[in-house]
Amino acid sequence: MSSPIRVRFAPSPTGFFHIGSARTALFNWLYARKTGGTFVLRIEDTDKERNRPEFLQVILNSLRWLGMDWDEGPEKGGNHGPYFQSERGALYQSYRQRLLDSGRAYEKDGAVWFKLLGERHTEFDPFLNREVEKVKSPPMIINDLVRGRVERAEERDFVIFRSDGEPVFHLVNVIDDIEMGITHVIRGEDHLSNTPKHVELFKALGAPLPVYAHIPLILKSDGPGKMSKRDKGALVEEYQGRHFLPSAVVNYLCLLGWTPKDGREVLPINEIIDQFELTDVHQGNARFDERKMMHVNAEHLKQKTISDYAWLARPILTAAGVVAEDEPEDRVQKVLTVCRDKVSSLDDLAGFTRFCFREDYAIDEKTREGLAKKGDPKARVAEILPDLQAIPENNWNTDALNAAFEARAAALGKKKTEFFQPVRFAVSGQGSGPDFFPLIAALGRECVLRRLEKFVAG
Ligand code: GLU
């Protein structure tokens, strides 16, 4: 039997998907998966000007990419729909009459106001610069799973239907939570100031209160402010475009405001689900750290088998024009085996591996000058070339290569490392890169000999 826990992620489609929203979705999703509950996706699209179908797709695509499947919501359905607020207008209007009839709402200046209970008096409000009516009632206690006991008071009646007849956010948010049977409201701390209004509405409507969990804000990497959509790294689409692994993005997002009990920070989603507790979410704000996110991504990449890694990398390398469609898979895997640990993201791979697959790769002129100053790189390559030509295709491996370099170095009274830099430069145009023998082996006999012969002749 599934658990009675029902949580919801309630985004307003704005055309982009902020990582703060993604983390709110994630904490809801984790809680549902941990408890066997239901994860509802509800679209708060009452802002008519901004409501466009493509904006919704941005959210749905990002959720799907991150692996957060929803149990009820758009494209999925469920028993509590419709899941778009724009389609629930009649329901909201039925509440209007109900609140007016019960005396908990009244009409003023064409709008409908929610009426607080308590002792009324007027006070001069310096911010509004006029007299206002205030209501004194005992402070309400919100037992927040993250913030603990929060004491708040709502002091003024507030609008629930504007003069154009449209219901406001507070009301529709609460009506939907009631109608959708939401048991836990997990949302950003920026909504904490709305919660007293929501609690008043729940009570006035005779509905049980949900459990609240207000999760900390995400601060920008380099300042006191909240991360805005303009900050680098703020949007989920960006990570998708930069070929981050979704498992790594999810892993990093959950570290923004939560620490696994066993202290490990890099972990797969099933272990995150096992360890996740809302009561362990931090009260303090989290700070976005791009380097840490890169690190988590690199760690997730390391855990891939070479065939999985190549499966991820190959389309990216092909799209970048680096790997040809007909490049043999075993050569791609050989090259990736020696290169993968030298790059921290799939995005860096095309630039890094270009010389392995194409002839039009960059030559580092500084390395050329440096080598020329130190000695005669062409002579070193010419000395070792016949030994390499003598290695047959079926024996082109690191052991045979190492033996060839050792023998030639010994015969000439040199150190084998004296050949490394000239040969590396001749085959890659670079002064550094993957480990020497594994690289020469992975490039393959044909490619290495061709480039060395050209270097000697050039
Ligand atoms: N639509 C609101 C938002 O995007 C959701 C508020 C809530 O989760 O209660 O911030």
Short mmCIF file of N, CA and C in Angstrom, two decimals, residues 26 110 121 188 193 202 210 289 320 327 339 418 423 445 456:
data_model
loop_
_atom_site.label_atom_id
_atom_site.label_comp_id
_atom_site.label_asym_id
_atom_site.label_seq_id
_atom_site.Cartn_x
_atom_site.Cartn_y
_atom_site.Cartn_z
N LEU A 26 13.46 18.68 -6.11
CA LEU A 26 14.23 17.51 -5.69
C LEU A 26 13.92 17.11 -4.25
N GLY A 110 -14.36 46.67 -4.58
CA GLY A 110 -14.45 45.73 -5.70
C GLY A 110 -13.67 44.44 -5.50
N HIS A 121 -8.03 47.35 15.78
CA HIS A 121 -7.76 48.73 16.15
C HIS A 121 -7.06 49.40 14.97
N GLY A 188 10.70 26.90 -0.77
CA GLY A 188 11.79 27.80 -0.44
C GLY A 188 11.44 28.71 0.74
N SER A 193 7.28 33.95 4.66
CA SER A 193 6.49 35.13 5.01
C SER A 193 5.03 34.99 4.53
N PHE A 202 -6.20 27.99 5.71
CA PHE A 202 -6.49 26.58 6.02
C PHE A 202 -7.51 26.49 7.16
N PRO A 210 -1.09 21.36 6.56
CA PRO A 210 -0.01 20.49 6.11
C PRO A 210 1.19 20.67 7.03
N ASP A 289 28.56 26.73 -5.47
CA ASP A 289 29.99 26.61 -5.68
C ASP A 289 30.22 25.81 -6.96
N ALA A 320 30.66 17.73 -32.35
CA ALA A 320 31.73 18.74 -32.39
C ALA A 320 32.62 18.55 -33.61
N GLU A 327 34.12 5.99 -37.29
CA GLU A 327 35.31 5.68 -36.47
C GLU A 327 35.03 4.39 -35.69
N CYS A 339 42.27 9.27 -22.10
CA CYS A 339 42.01 10.71 -21.97
C CYS A 339 41.03 11.07 -20.86
N GLU A 418 64.27 11.13 -22.54
CA GLU A 418 64.69 12.18 -23.48
C GLU A 418 63.91 12.10 -24.79
N VAL A 423 58.64 12.95 -29.04
CA VAL A 423 57.64 12.06 -29.65
C VAL A 423 56.23 12.54 -29.32
N ARG A 445 49.22 2.30 -34.21
CA ARG A 445 50.48 2.23 -34.97
C ARG A 445 50.44 3.13 -36.21
N VAL A 456 59.73 13.99 -38.93
CA VAL A 456 61.13 13.84 -39.30
C VAL A 456 61.37 14.49 -40.67
#
